[in-house]
Coordinates of C-alpha atoms and ligand atoms in Angstrom, one line a residue:
M850 CA 10.6 26.5 4.0
G851 CA 8.8 23.7 5.0
L852 CA 7.2 22.7 8.2
I853 CA 7.5 19.0 9.7
V854 CA 6.1 17.2 12.6
Q855 CA 8.2 14.8 13.9
K856 CA 6.8 12.2 16.7
F857 CA 9.1 9.7 18.7
G858 CA 7.7 7.1 20.7
G859 CA 8.5 5.5 24.1
S860 CA 11.6 3.5 23.3
S861 CA 13.0 6.4 21.0
V862 CA 13.2 8.7 23.7
A863 CA 13.9 6.2 26.6
T864 CA 17.5 7.7 27.7
T865 CA 19.5 10.6 27.3
E866 CA 21.6 8.7 25.0
K867 CA 18.5 8.0 22.5
L868 CA 17.5 11.9 23.0
K869 CA 20.8 12.7 21.6
L870 CA 20.0 10.4 18.6
V871 CA 16.3 12.4 18.4
A872 CA 18.0 15.6 18.7
E873 CA 20.1 14.6 15.2
H874 CA 16.6 13.5 13.4
I875 CA 15.5 17.2 14.5
K876 CA 18.4 18.8 13.1
K877 CA 18.3 17.1 9.9
E878 CA 15.5 18.9 9.2
L879 CA 16.5 22.0 10.4
D880 CA 19.2 22.2 8.2
L881 CA 17.0 21.6 5.3
N882 CA 15.5 24.9 6.6
N883 CA 12.2 23.5 7.6
Q884 CA 10.6 24.2 10.7
V885 CA 10.0 21.4 13.4
V886 CA 7.3 20.6 15.7
V887 CA 8.1 17.5 17.8
V888 CA 5.9 15.3 20.0
V889 CA 7.2 12.7 22.4
S890 CA 5.7 9.7 24.4
A891 CA 6.8 9.1 27.9
Q892 CA 10.4 7.7 28.2
G893 CA 10.7 4.0 27.7
K894 CA 7.9 2.2 30.2
T895 CA 7.2 5.4 32.3
T896 CA 3.5 5.3 31.4
D897 CA 3.3 1.4 32.5
K898 CA 5.5 2.6 35.9
L899 CA 2.7 5.4 36.6
I900 CA 0.0 3.0 35.8
A901 CA 1.5 0.3 38.3
E902 CA 1.9 3.0 41.1
E903 CA -1.5 3.9 41.1
K904 CA -3.0 0.7 41.4
E905 CA -0.3 0.3 44.9
I906 CA -2.9 3.0 46.0
T907 CA -6.0 2.3 44.5
K908 CA -7.9 0.1 42.0
N909 CA -10.3 2.1 41.6
A910 CA -9.0 5.6 41.0
S911 CA -10.5 8.6 39.9
P912 CA -10.4 8.7 36.5
R913 CA -9.6 12.6 36.8
E914 CA -6.6 11.7 38.6
H915 CA -5.6 9.1 36.7
D916 CA -5.4 11.1 33.7
V917 CA -3.5 13.9 35.7
L918 CA -1.0 11.3 37.0
V919 CA -0.6 9.5 33.3
A920 CA 0.0 13.2 31.5
T921 CA 3.1 13.5 33.9
G922 CA 5.1 11.0 31.9
E923 CA 5.4 13.3 28.7
Q924 CA 6.1 16.3 30.5
I925 CA 9.7 14.9 31.7
T926 CA 10.3 14.0 28.3
I927 CA 9.4 17.1 26.7
A928 CA 11.8 19.5 29.2
K929 CA 14.7 17.0 29.0
L930 CA 14.8 16.7 24.9
S931 CA 14.3 20.6 24.9
M932 CA 17.5 20.7 27.2
V933 CA 19.1 18.5 24.9
L934 CA 18.7 20.9 22.2
Q935 CA 19.3 23.8 23.8
E936 CA 22.8 22.5 24.7
Q937 CA 23.4 21.6 21.3
G938 CA 22.5 25.7 20.6
I939 CA 19.5 24.9 18.8
K940 CA 16.6 26.9 20.5
A941 CA 13.7 25.0 21.7
V942 CA 10.6 25.4 23.9
S943 CA 8.6 22.7 25.7
L944 CA 4.6 22.5 25.6
T945 CA 2.2 20.6 27.4
G946 CA -1.0 19.8 25.9
W947 CA -2.8 22.5 28.1
Q948 CA -0.1 25.3 27.2
I949 CA -0.7 24.9 23.5
P950 CA -3.9 24.4 24.3
I951 CA -5.3 21.2 22.8
I952 CA -9.0 21.3 23.5
T953 CA -10.5 18.2 24.1
S954 CA -13.6 16.0 25.2
S955 CA -14.1 15.5 28.7
N956 CA -14.0 11.5 28.4
Y957 CA -10.8 10.7 31.0
S958 CA -8.5 8.2 28.9
N959 CA -10.3 8.3 26.0
S960 CA -10.6 12.2 24.7
R961 CA -11.1 13.1 21.4
I962 CA -9.4 16.2 20.4
R963 CA -12.1 19.1 19.6
Y964 CA -9.7 21.8 18.8
V965 CA -6.1 22.6 18.4
H966 CA -5.2 26.3 19.1
N967 CA -2.1 26.5 17.1
E968 CA -1.3 30.3 17.4
T969 CA 1.4 29.9 20.7
I970 CA 3.1 27.0 18.6
R971 CA 3.2 29.2 15.6
E972 CA 4.6 32.1 17.6
Y973 CA 7.4 29.8 19.1
L974 CA 8.2 28.6 15.2
T975 CA 8.1 32.2 14.0
A976 CA 10.6 33.2 16.9
G977 CA 13.1 30.3 15.3
N978 CA 12.2 27.9 18.0
V979 CA 11.7 24.0 17.8
V980 CA 8.5 23.5 19.2
V981 CA 8.4 20.4 21.7
V982 CA 5.0 19.1 22.3
A983 CA 3.8 16.6 25.1
G984 CA 1.9 13.9 23.2
F985 CA -1.5 12.0 24.1
Q986 CA -3.0 14.9 26.3
G987 CA -5.1 17.8 26.0
I988 CA -7.7 19.8 28.5
D989 CA -11.4 19.8 28.3
E990 CA -13.8 22.9 28.4
T991 CA -13.4 22.9 32.1
G992 CA -9.9 23.2 32.4
N993 CA -9.6 19.4 33.5
I994 CA -6.1 17.5 31.9
T995 CA -7.2 14.8 29.8
T996 CA -5.5 12.0 27.9
F997 CA -6.2 10.1 24.4
G998 CA -5.7 6.4 25.5
R999 CA -2.6 3.9 25.1
G1000 CA -0.7 5.2 22.1
G1001 CA -2.1 8.5 21.9
S1002 CA 1.0 10.6 20.8
D1003 CA 0.5 9.6 17.4
T1004 CA -2.9 11.3 17.4
T1005 CA -1.0 14.3 19.0
A1006 CA 1.5 14.4 16.2
V1007 CA -1.1 14.3 13.1
A1008 CA -3.6 16.5 14.7
L1009 CA -0.9 19.3 14.8
A1010 CA 0.0 18.2 11.6
A1011 CA -3.3 19.2 10.4
S1012 CA -3.8 22.0 12.5
L1013 CA -0.3 23.8 10.9
A1014 CA -1.0 22.3 7.6
A1015 CA 2.2 20.8 8.0
D1016 CA 3.9 19.1 4.9
R1017 CA 4.5 15.7 6.5
C1018 CA 4.0 14.0 9.8
D1019 CA 7.0 11.4 10.6
I1020 CA 6.3 8.8 13.2
F1021 CA 9.4 7.5 14.5
T1022 CA 9.4 4.5 16.1
D1023 CA 11.4 1.0 17.1
V1024 CA 10.6 -0.6 13.7
D1025 CA 11.0 0.6 10.3
G1026 CA 7.8 0.9 8.9
V1027 CA 4.4 -1.2 8.8
Y1028 CA 4.7 -4.8 8.2
S1029 CA 1.9 -7.2 7.6
A1030 CA 2.2 -8.7 11.0
D1031 CA 4.0 -7.4 13.7
P1032 CA 7.6 -8.1 12.8
R1033 CA 8.4 -8.7 16.6
I1034 CA 5.8 -11.9 16.5
V1035 CA 6.4 -13.0 12.6
E1036 CA 10.2 -13.3 11.4
D1037 CA 9.4 -13.2 7.5
T1038 CA 6.7 -10.1 7.1
R1039 CA 6.2 -8.2 4.6
K1040 CA 7.1 -4.6 4.9
M1041 CA 4.3 -2.2 2.8
N1042 CA 6.3 0.8 1.1
T1043 CA 2.7 2.4 1.0
V1044 CA -0.5 1.7 2.6
S1045 CA -4.1 3.7 2.4
Y1046 CA -5.5 5.4 5.6
D1047 CA -8.5 3.0 5.0
E1048 CA -6.3 -0.1 5.2
M1049 CA -4.1 1.0 8.2
L1050 CA -7.1 2.4 10.0
E1051 CA -8.1 -1.5 9.8
L1052 CA -5.2 -2.7 10.7
S1053 CA -4.7 -0.1 13.9
S1054 CA -8.4 -0.5 14.5
M1055 CA -7.4 -4.3 14.9
G1056 CA -4.2 -4.2 17.0
A1057 CA -1.3 -3.2 14.9
K1058 CA -0.4 -0.7 17.5
V1059 CA 2.5 0.7 15.6
L1060 CA -0.2 3.6 14.8
H1061 CA -2.9 4.7 16.7
N1062 CA -6.0 4.3 14.7
R1063 CA -7.3 7.9 15.6
C1064 CA -4.2 9.3 14.3
V1065 CA -5.1 7.7 11.0
E1066 CA -8.5 9.3 11.1
I1067 CA -7.3 12.7 11.1
G1068 CA -4.6 11.7 8.6
K1069 CA -7.2 10.7 6.3
K1070 CA -9.8 13.6 7.2
Y1071 CA -7.2 16.3 6.5
G1072 CA -4.9 14.6 3.8
V1073 CA -1.9 14.3 6.2
P1074 CA 1.0 12.2 4.6
I1075 CA 2.3 9.9 7.5
Y1076 CA 5.5 8.4 7.5
V1077 CA 6.2 5.5 10.0
K1078 CA 9.9 5.0 10.1
S1079 CA 12.6 3.8 12.5
T1080 CA 14.5 6.3 15.1
F1081 CA 17.5 4.0 15.3
E1082 CA 17.9 2.8 11.5
K1083 CA 20.0 5.3 9.2
N1084 CA 18.2 6.5 6.1
S1085 CA 15.1 4.6 6.9
I1086 CA 12.6 4.8 4.1
G1087 CA 9.8 3.8 6.3
T1088 CA 5.9 3.4 5.1
L1089 CA 3.7 6.1 3.6
V1090 CA 0.2 6.3 4.6
T1091 CA -1.4 8.2 2.3
N1092 CA -4.9 8.1 0.1
T1093 CA -3.3 5.3 -2.5
S1094 CA -2.2 1.8 -1.8
N1095 CA 0.5 0.5 -3.7
L1096 CA 0.0 -3.0 -2.7
E1097 CA 0.0 -6.0 -4.9
D1098 CA -3.1 -7.6 -5.5
L1099 CA -3.2 -9.8 -2.2
V1100 CA -6.1 -11.7 -0.7
I1101 CA -5.1 -10.2 3.0
N1102 CA -3.0 -7.1 3.5
G1103 CA -2.1 -8.2 7.2
V1104 CA -2.7 -10.0 10.3
T1105 CA -3.2 -8.5 13.6
K1106 CA -3.6 -9.3 17.4
D1107 CA -5.2 -7.7 20.1
D1108 CA -4.6 -8.5 23.8
Y1109 CA -6.4 -8.1 27.3
I1110 CA -9.8 -9.0 26.0
S1111 CA -12.3 -11.0 28.0
R1112 CA -15.6 -12.5 27.3
I1113 CA -18.7 -12.5 29.4
T1114 CA -21.8 -14.9 28.4
I1115 CA -25.1 -13.9 29.7
V1116 CA -27.1 -17.4 30.2
G1117 CA -30.9 -17.4 29.9
L1118 CA -31.7 -13.7 28.6
E1119 CA -35.6 -13.7 28.4
N1120 CA -36.4 -14.1 24.7
K1121 CA -38.3 -10.9 24.2
I1122 CA -38.4 -8.3 22.0
G1123 CA -36.5 -5.4 23.6
R1124 CA -33.9 -7.8 26.1
T1125 CA -31.0 -7.3 24.2
Y1126 CA -31.4 -3.8 23.5
E1127 CA -31.7 -3.1 27.3
L1128 CA -28.6 -5.1 28.0
F1129 CA -26.4 -3.0 25.3
K1130 CA -28.2 0.2 26.6
L1131 CA -27.2 -0.1 30.1
L1132 CA -23.7 -0.8 28.9
S1133 CA -23.7 1.9 26.7
K1134 CA -25.0 4.2 29.8
H1135 CA -21.8 2.9 31.8
S1136 CA -19.7 4.0 29.0
I1137 CA -18.5 0.2 28.6
N1138 CA -16.9 -0.4 25.0
V1139 CA -18.2 -4.1 23.7
D1140 CA -16.7 -5.7 20.7
V1141 CA -17.9 -9.0 19.4
I1142 CA -21.3 -10.2 20.1
V1143 CA -22.7 -13.4 19.5
Q1144 CA -26.2 -14.2 20.2
S1145 CA -27.9 -17.9 20.2
F1146 CA -31.0 -18.3 18.1
G1147 CA -33.6 -17.8 20.4
E1148 CA -35.5 -20.5 19.4
H1149 CA -36.6 -21.2 23.2
I1150 CA -37.7 -18.9 26.1
T1151 CA -34.4 -17.8 26.9
K1152 CA -31.3 -17.1 24.8
D1153 CA -27.7 -16.7 25.5
I1154 CA -25.5 -13.7 24.4
A1155 CA -21.7 -13.6 24.4
F1156 CA -19.8 -10.4 23.9
T1157 CA -16.3 -9.2 24.7
V1158 CA -15.0 -6.1 26.4
K1159 CA -11.6 -5.1 27.3
M1160 CA -9.7 -6.6 30.4
N1161 CA -9.7 -3.1 31.9
D1162 CA -13.5 -3.0 31.9
L1163 CA -14.5 -6.6 32.9
N1164 CA -14.8 -5.8 36.7
K1165 CA -17.0 -2.9 35.7
T1166 CA -19.5 -4.7 33.5
L1167 CA -19.8 -7.8 35.7
Q1168 CA -21.0 -5.1 38.6
V1169 CA -23.1 -3.5 36.7
L1170 CA -24.7 -6.7 35.2
E1171 CA -25.1 -8.3 39.0
E1172 CA -26.6 -5.2 39.9
N1173 CA -29.4 -5.1 36.9
K1174 CA -29.2 -9.2 37.0
K1175 CA -33.0 -9.2 38.7
E1176 CA -34.7 -6.6 36.4
L1177 CA -32.9 -7.9 33.1
N1178 CA -34.4 -11.3 34.2
I1179 CA -30.8 -13.3 33.6
K1180 CA -30.3 -16.7 35.1
D1181 CA -26.4 -16.6 35.1
I1182 CA -23.3 -14.5 34.4
L1183 CA -20.0 -16.1 33.2
H1184 CA -16.9 -14.7 31.8
C1185 CA -13.3 -15.9 30.7
E1186 CA -10.4 -13.8 30.8
N1187 CA -7.0 -13.6 28.8
L1188 CA -8.2 -13.6 25.5
S1189 CA -6.8 -12.3 22.2
K1190 CA -8.5 -11.1 18.9
V1191 CA -6.4 -12.6 16.0
S1192 CA -7.7 -10.6 12.6
I1193 CA -7.0 -10.8 9.2
I1194 CA -7.5 -7.7 7.4
G1195 CA -8.0 -7.0 3.3
V1196 CA -10.7 -5.6 1.0
G1197 CA -10.4 -8.7 -1.4
I1198 CA -11.8 -11.2 1.5
A1199 CA -15.7 -10.5 0.7
N1200 CA -14.9 -11.7 -3.1
K1201 CA -12.3 -14.7 -2.3
P1202 CA -14.0 -17.6 -1.3
G1203 CA -12.3 -19.9 1.2
V1204 CA -10.5 -17.0 2.7
A1205 CA -12.2 -18.1 6.3
A1206 CA -11.3 -21.6 5.9
D1207 CA -7.9 -20.8 5.2
M1208 CA -7.7 -19.1 8.2
F1209 CA -9.5 -21.7 10.2
E1210 CA -7.1 -24.5 8.7
A1211 CA -4.1 -22.8 10.0
L1212 CA -5.4 -22.7 13.6
Y1213 CA -6.8 -26.2 13.2
E1214 CA -3.1 -27.2 12.0
N1215 CA -1.6 -25.7 15.3
N1216 CA -4.3 -27.1 17.3
I1217 CA -5.8 -23.6 18.7
N1218 CA -9.0 -23.7 19.7
M1219 CA -11.3 -20.6 18.6
H1220 CA -13.7 -18.9 21.0
M1221 CA -15.7 -16.8 18.8
V1222 CA -15.7 -15.9 15.2
T1223 CA -16.5 -12.5 13.5
T1224 CA -16.5 -11.4 9.9
S1225 CA -17.1 -8.5 7.7
E1226 CA -16.4 -7.5 4.1
I1227 CA -12.8 -7.1 5.2
K1228 CA -12.1 -8.7 7.7
I1229 CA -12.0 -11.9 9.8
S1230 CA -11.5 -12.1 13.6
V1231 CA -11.4 -14.9 16.0
L1232 CA -11.3 -15.0 19.8
V1233 CA -8.1 -17.3 21.2
N1234 CA -6.7 -17.9 24.3
S1235 CA -3.7 -15.2 24.9
N1236 CA -1.1 -17.7 25.3
E1237 CA -1.6 -19.1 21.8
A1238 CA -2.3 -15.8 20.2
D1239 CA 1.1 -15.4 19.2
M1240 CA 1.2 -18.9 17.5
A1241 CA -1.8 -18.1 15.6
V1242 CA -0.4 -14.7 14.2
K1243 CA 2.4 -17.0 12.9
A1244 CA 0.5 -19.7 11.7
I1245 CA -2.2 -17.7 10.0
H1246 CA 0.9 -15.3 8.2
N1247 CA 2.6 -18.1 7.2
K1248 CA -0.8 -19.9 5.5
F1249 CA -1.1 -16.4 3.5
F1250 CA 2.2 -15.1 2.5
K1251 CA 4.0 -18.1 1.9
Ligands
ADP947 P1 6.2 3.9 19.9 O1 6.6 3.8 21.2 O2 7.2 4.3 19.3 O3 4.8 4.4 20.1 P2 4.8 1.2 19.8 O4 5.2 0.1 20.5 O5 3.7 2.3 19.9 O6 6.3 2.5 19.5 O7 4.6 0.6 18.2 C1 5.7 -0.1 17.7 C2 5.3 -1.3 17.5 O8 4.1 -1.9 17.1 C3 6.5 -2.2 17.3 O9 7.6 -2.6 17.9 C4 5.6 -3.9 16.8 O10 6.2 -4.4 17.9 C5 4.4 -3.1 16.7 N1 3.7 -3.7 15.3 C6 2.4 -4.2 15.5 N2 1.6 -4.5 14.3 C7 2.5 -3.9 13.5 C8 2.8 -3.9 12.1 N3 1.6 -4.5 11.4 N4 3.8 -3.5 11.5 C9 4.9 -3.0 12.5 N5 4.9 -2.7 13.8 C10 3.8 -3.1 14.5
LIG948 N1 2.7 7.4 26.7 C1 1.7 6.6 26.5 C2 1.4 5.5 26.6 O1 2.4 4.6 26.8 C3 1.2 7.3 25.4 C4 2.1 7.2 23.9 O2 3.2 6.7 24.0 O3 1.7 7.5 23.0 O4 0.6 4.8 26.2
MG949 MG1 3.0 4.0 20.1

């Protein structure tokens, strides 16, 4: 008898009809004599709706109450799916993150899993149940409900698979695997049969939301084979995320896009040792995640620094900077909203001259302006206006994969 963890995302559990389809996937594993733990997301756009309703009350909700609110979406799905299974004569029990419990750090909306107590799940499995678990949530050491960040149900699934030493973790979603770009943006993308944890981690971290990046980290650490497959396509083979990659010798593995990015420019920061440190120390003290950073040469008495933050951190960042403008000796603070980061990823980038030039040429040919550029051994990212981001992904993908 094997143990399989299956995860079904929001679009896979959106309606009662779809929950019945999910039950078929579960039944298939039970018929093979496997034990099944199922992790589910909130139905359809429920999480977005809850966040919109929160915004009707306040733009500044307490992080604790925000997590209490958004964690409710998954609770609805676990109850409904357990009922659907029970209606079909299948023994099933639902568990929230805190009933398991999954112990996490206390940073709301981005909490990290510290420990999974899997005893309760094991008892229910031994008693012949399908265990249906609410994704993306846990509880901190003082009993507060926490969530893992958008898309975090994947992380619940792989963490449970690791803790239970499951044979594999199947991530069922609305596409039939991992592609060289989002198949909803680019028509002729290439599906990968296998992808290594490292390659997948880069793709996810740079915006390929088909897998939450932290689930890939956990998968790698504990050697959990992760299959990404379609809920809706019969006999979907999907993509296996594992240690080895089966890719041809491609220059790049994929093109990704990350939306909701804003750029802040600090104009006239005193050009003195320690000033840049003070600036970023201040942001880190306020738990603001900074991504791309570009600093001017600093040949004068002042220098300019531009950096990006996620749009939902923009107001907080501007407020912190305004409050400390005098102390940091800053002349001006400018910002620009609605940007997207478009990236190419590939281990071959460092060794192949001309990759950056090809990427920039694709943008030039489509008249797309780059606001910032950042490169590393295995990726090149550019910031573009969000309304041109899909066009940028298509153009770059065409350049490398045609
Ligand atoms: P779920 O609700 O099942 O968790 P998500 O919406 O989080 O699903 O992730 C699936 C989506 O990821 C797909 O619909 C697709 O648009 C998007 N996606 C982005 N990049 C990729 C990629 N490289 N390969 C496959 N899907 C991708
Ligand atoms: N429901 C959460 C979200 O929409 C978590 C998830 O779906 O993975 O982000
Ligand atoms: Mg997802």
